[in-house]
CSV table of C-alpha atoms in Angstrom, one decimal:
chain,number,residue,atom,x,y,z
Q,1,UNK,CA,103.1,60.8,89.2
Q,2,UNK,CA,102.8,63.3,86.3
Q,3,UNK,CA,104.2,66.2,88.3
Q,4,UNK,CA,102.8,69.7,88.2
Q,5,UNK,CA,101.2,70.3,84.8
Q,6,UNK,CA,100.9,73.7,83.3
Q,7,UNK,CA,99.2,74.8,80.1
Q,8,UNK,CA,99.8,76.2,77.7
Q,9,UNK,CA,103.6,75.9,77.4
Q,10,UNK,CA,103.7,78.9,75.1
Q,11,UNK,CA,101.3,81.7,74.7
Q,12,UNK,CA,101.6,84.7,72.3
Q,13,UNK,CA,98.9,87.3,72.5
Q,14,UNK,CA,98.2,90.8,71.6
Q,15,UNK,CA,98.2,93.7,74.0
Q,16,UNK,CA,94.8,94.2,75.6
Q,17,UNK,CA,93.8,90.5,75.3
Q,18,UNK,CA,92.9,88.3,78.2
Q,19,UNK,CA,95.3,85.5,79.0
Q,20,UNK,CA,94.5,82.5,81.2
Q,21,UNK,CA,97.3,80.2,82.5
Q,22,UNK,CA,96.4,76.9,84.0
Q,23,UNK,CA,98.0,74.6,86.6
Q,24,UNK,CA,97.3,71.2,87.9
Q,25,UNK,CA,99.2,70.5,91.1
Q,26,UNK,CA,100.4,67.1,92.3
Q,27,UNK,CA,97.6,65.1,93.8
Q,28,UNK,CA,97.7,65.4,97.6
Q,29,UNK,CA,99.8,68.6,97.7
Q,30,UNK,CA,97.9,71.2,99.7
Q,31,UNK,CA,99.9,74.4,98.8
Q,32,UNK,CA,100.1,76.0,95.4
Q,33,UNK,CA,102.3,78.8,94.3
Q,34,UNK,CA,102.4,81.1,91.2
Q,35,UNK,CA,105.8,82.6,90.3
Q,36,UNK,CA,106.9,84.9,87.5
Q,37,UNK,CA,110.4,84.7,86.1
Q,38,UNK,CA,112.1,87.5,84.1
Q,39,UNK,CA,115.7,88.4,83.3
Q,40,UNK,CA,115.4,91.7,85.2
Q,41,UNK,CA,113.6,90.6,88.3
Q,42,UNK,CA,114.4,86.9,88.6
Q,43,UNK,CA,111.8,84.7,90.3
Q,44,UNK,CA,108.9,86.6,92.0
Q,45,UNK,CA,106.2,85.0,94.0
Q,46,UNK,CA,102.9,86.3,92.8
Q,47,UNK,CA,100.4,84.4,95.0
Q,48,UNK,CA,100.1,81.3,97.0
Q,49,UNK,CA,97.2,79.1,98.2
Q,50,UNK,CA,96.9,76.7,101.0
Q,51,UNK,CA,94.0,74.2,100.9
Q,52,UNK,CA,92.6,76.2,98.0
Q,53,UNK,CA,92.5,79.4,100.0
Q,54,UNK,CA,94.6,82.4,98.9
Q,55,UNK,CA,97.0,83.2,101.7
Q,56,UNK,CA,99.2,85.9,100.3
Q,57,UNK,CA,98.6,87.8,97.1
Q,58,UNK,CA,100.9,90.7,97.9
Q,59,UNK,CA,103.1,89.8,95.0
Q,60,UNK,CA,100.4,90.2,92.4
Q,61,UNK,CA,101.6,93.2,90.4
Q,62,UNK,CA,98.2,95.0,89.9
Q,63,UNK,CA,94.5,94.5,89.5
Q,64,UNK,CA,95.0,93.2,86.0
Q,65,UNK,CA,96.2,90.0,87.6
Q,66,UNK,CA,93.9,87.5,89.3
Q,67,UNK,CA,94.2,83.9,90.5
Q,68,UNK,CA,91.8,81.3,91.5
Q,69,UNK,CA,91.9,77.8,92.9
Q,70,UNK,CA,88.3,76.4,92.7
Q,71,UNK,CA,89.4,72.9,93.9
Q,72,UNK,CA,92.5,71.0,95.0
Q,73,UNK,CA,93.4,69.9,91.5
Q,74,UNK,CA,93.2,73.1,89.5
Q,75,UNK,CA,94.3,76.7,89.5
Q,76,UNK,CA,94.3,79.6,87.0
Q,77,UNK,CA,96.2,82.8,86.7
Q,78,UNK,CA,94.4,85.4,84.6
Q,79,UNK,CA,95.8,88.7,83.1
Q,80,UNK,CA,93.2,91.1,81.8
Q,81,UNK,CA,94.1,93.2,79.9
Q,82,UNK,CA,97.6,92.0,79.1
Q,83,UNK,CA,100.5,94.3,78.4
Q,84,UNK,CA,103.9,93.8,76.8
Q,85,UNK,CA,105.6,94.2,80.2
Q,86,UNK,CA,103.7,91.0,81.4
Q,87,UNK,CA,105.9,89.0,79.0
Q,88,UNK,CA,107.7,86.4,81.2
Q,89,UNK,CA,107.8,82.8,82.1
Q,90,UNK,CA,105.1,81.9,84.7
Q,91,UNK,CA,105.7,78.9,86.9
Q,92,UNK,CA,103.3,77.0,89.1
Q,93,UNK,CA,104.6,75.0,92.0
Q,94,UNK,CA,103.0,72.8,94.6
Q,95,UNK,CA,104.1,71.5,98.0
Q,96,UNK,CA,102.9,68.6,100.1
Q,97,UNK,CA,103.6,67.8,103.8
Q,98,UNK,CA,107.4,67.7,103.3
Q,99,UNK,CA,109.2,70.9,102.6
Q,100,UNK,CA,110.3,71.5,99.1
Q,101,UNK,CA,108.4,72.6,96.0
Q,102,UNK,CA,107.7,70.8,92.8
Q,103,UNK,CA,107.7,73.1,89.8
Q,104,UNK,CA,105.8,72.8,86.6
Q,105,UNK,CA,107.6,73.4,83.2
Q,106,UNK,CA,106.2,76.9,83.0
Q,107,UNK,CA,104.2,78.9,80.5
Q,108,UNK,CA,106.2,81.3,78.3
Q,109,UNK,CA,104.0,84.3,77.8
Q,110,UNK,CA,104.7,86.9,75.0
Q,111,UNK,CA,102.5,89.9,74.8
Q,112,UNK,CA,103.0,91.9,71.5
R,1,UNK,CA,111.9,88.5,106.8
R,2,UNK,CA,114.2,86.5,104.7
R,3,UNK,CA,116.5,87.0,101.7
R,4,UNK,CA,119.1,85.3,99.6
R,5,UNK,CA,122.2,86.6,97.9
R,6,UNK,CA,124.0,84.5,95.3
R,7,UNK,CA,127.4,85.8,94.5
R,8,UNK,CA,128.2,85.8,90.8
R,9,UNK,CA,125.5,85.7,88.2
R,10,UNK,CA,127.7,83.7,85.9
R,11,UNK,CA,130.4,81.1,86.8
R,12,UNK,CA,132.6,79.3,84.3
R,13,UNK,CA,134.5,76.2,85.1
R,14,UNK,CA,136.5,73.6,83.1
R,15,UNK,CA,135.2,70.1,82.7
R,16,UNK,CA,136.5,68.1,85.6
R,17,UNK,CA,137.2,71.1,87.8
R,18,UNK,CA,135.6,71.9,91.2
R,19,UNK,CA,132.2,73.7,91.1
R,20,UNK,CA,131.5,76.2,93.8
R,21,UNK,CA,128.4,78.3,93.8
R,22,UNK,CA,127.9,80.7,96.6
R,23,UNK,CA,124.8,81.5,98.6
R,24,UNK,CA,124.3,83.7,101.7
R,25,UNK,CA,121.0,84.0,103.4
R,26,UNK,CA,119.3,86.2,105.9
R,27,UNK,CA,116.5,85.0,108.0
R,28,UNK,CA,114.9,86.1,111.2
R,29,UNK,CA,114.0,82.6,112.2
R,30,UNK,CA,115.9,79.3,111.8
R,31,UNK,CA,115.9,78.7,108.1
R,32,UNK,CA,115.3,75.8,105.7
R,33,UNK,CA,117.6,76.1,102.7
R,34,UNK,CA,117.4,74.7,99.2
R,35,UNK,CA,119.2,74.6,95.9
R,36,UNK,CA,117.3,74.2,92.7
R,37,UNK,CA,118.6,73.7,89.1
R,38,UNK,CA,117.0,75.0,86.0
R,39,UNK,CA,117.9,73.6,82.6
R,40,UNK,CA,116.9,75.7,79.5
R,41,UNK,CA,113.2,75.9,78.9
R,42,UNK,CA,112.4,73.8,81.9
R,43,UNK,CA,111.1,74.3,85.4
R,44,UNK,CA,113.1,74.3,88.6
R,45,UNK,CA,114.2,70.9,89.9
R,46,UNK,CA,115.2,70.4,93.5
R,47,UNK,CA,118.9,69.5,93.9
R,48,UNK,CA,119.0,69.3,97.7
R,49,UNK,CA,117.6,70.8,100.9
R,50,UNK,CA,118.7,71.5,104.4
R,51,UNK,CA,115.9,71.2,107.0
R,52,UNK,CA,117.9,71.3,110.3
R,53,UNK,CA,119.3,67.7,110.3
R,54,UNK,CA,122.8,67.2,109.1
R,55,UNK,CA,124.6,70.4,108.1
R,56,UNK,CA,126.3,68.7,105.1
R,57,UNK,CA,123.6,67.8,102.7
R,58,UNK,CA,124.0,65.5,99.7
R,59,UNK,CA,121.9,65.9,96.6
R,60,UNK,CA,121.4,64.6,93.2
R,61,UNK,CA,124.0,64.5,90.4
R,62,UNK,CA,126.9,64.5,92.9
R,63,UNK,CA,126.2,68.0,94.4
R,64,UNK,CA,126.4,68.8,98.0
R,65,UNK,CA,126.0,71.8,100.2
R,66,UNK,CA,127.0,72.7,103.7
R,67,UNK,CA,125.0,74.8,106.1
R,68,UNK,CA,127.2,77.2,108.1
R,69,UNK,CA,125.2,79.2,110.6
R,70,UNK,CA,128.1,81.3,111.7
R,71,UNK,CA,128.7,82.4,108.1
R,72,UNK,CA,125.0,82.4,107.1
R,73,UNK,CA,126.0,80.5,104.1
R,74,UNK,CA,124.9,77.5,102.1
R,75,UNK,CA,127.3,77.1,99.3
R,76,UNK,CA,126.9,74.4,96.6
R,77,UNK,CA,129.8,72.3,95.5
R,78,UNK,CA,130.6,69.4,93.2
R,79,UNK,CA,134.1,67.9,93.0
R,80,UNK,CA,134.2,67.5,89.3
R,81,UNK,CA,132.1,69.4,86.7
R,82,UNK,CA,130.5,67.6,83.9
R,83,UNK,CA,129.2,69.2,80.7
R,84,UNK,CA,125.7,68.2,81.7
R,85,UNK,CA,125.9,70.5,84.8
R,86,UNK,CA,125.6,73.6,82.6
R,87,UNK,CA,122.4,75.2,83.8
R,88,UNK,CA,121.2,77.9,86.1
R,89,UNK,CA,121.2,77.3,89.8
R,90,UNK,CA,119.0,79.0,92.4
R,91,UNK,CA,119.4,79.1,96.2
R,92,UNK,CA,116.2,79.6,98.2
R,93,UNK,CA,115.4,80.1,101.9
R,94,UNK,CA,112.2,79.4,103.8
R,95,UNK,CA,111.3,79.7,107.4
R,96,UNK,CA,111.2,76.5,109.4
R,97,UNK,CA,108.2,75.6,111.5
R,98,UNK,CA,104.6,74.6,111.0
R,99,UNK,CA,102.5,76.8,108.8
R,100,UNK,CA,105.4,78.2,106.9
R,101,UNK,CA,105.1,78.1,103.1
R,102,UNK,CA,106.9,80.8,101.3
R,103,UNK,CA,110.3,80.3,99.7
R,104,UNK,CA,112.4,83.3,98.7
R,105,UNK,CA,114.8,82.7,95.8
R,106,UNK,CA,118.1,84.2,94.9
R,107,UNK,CA,118.6,85.7,91.4
R,108,UNK,CA,120.4,82.6,90.2
R,109,UNK,CA,123.9,81.7,89.0
R,110,UNK,CA,124.4,80.5,85.5
R,111,UNK,CA,127.0,77.8,85.3
R,112,UNK,CA,129.0,77.2,82.1
R,113,UNK,CA,131.2,74.2,81.7
R,114,UNK,CA,134.1,74.5,79.3
R,115,UNK,CA,135.3,71.4,77.6
C-alpha cells in the first residue's frame, strides 16, 4: 500500500497564478479530506468528500479555492488566483471503514 | 460541536524522563479521540485512537493515552522519552456513530527531548 500520495511536494508560484494540488487516496477509502496547516491557524479542514461527493466545503476560505474529486482515486485542490496569504502546507487525508485518517506527506505552497 | 484544547504549545523533557502531553476535548456526542505525531516535513501519522472500547489505549512507539470522561481528557504519556520522540503531537476529536467523518484537531504540542 503506497499510502496517500500528494503532488507536488513543493510548489513556488507567483501571486496571481493558478495552483493545482493533487491527491491520490488509498484504494478502497471512501472519504477524502483536504487540510491546510499554518503556524498561525494550525490544521484547518477545507473540504471533505464522501464517495466522491463534496459533503462540507464550509472551510474553503473563499471563491478562489475549489476542489474536485472526479473519481475514487483522484482529487484536486485549485487556487486561482493565488495570493501570498495562501502560503501553507496542504494535506490530503483519506479514511476507510475504520475510523482514523491516513495523511499524505503534504504540499508546501509558497506564493511570492 | 466539538473542540480540542492542547495545554502547552511546547514541552521539553530530558531523555529518559516521563512524557505527558495534555489534551482536553469538548463534544456534544460521545467522542472518538486520536493522537497523531508529525515529524518535520512529513504528514501526520496515527499514534493511537480511542473508539469506545478500553479507556486505556496503547499505541505505537511506547505511547499510551487514557480516556477520562469525567475530566473530558485524553492525555498522552510515555514512561521514558527517547530522542526520536522529538516531534509535534496533535490531539483530535471526532463524533462517534455512523456517517460521521470530520476530525477536529488541536493546535499541536511540540515535544523537545534534551539529551
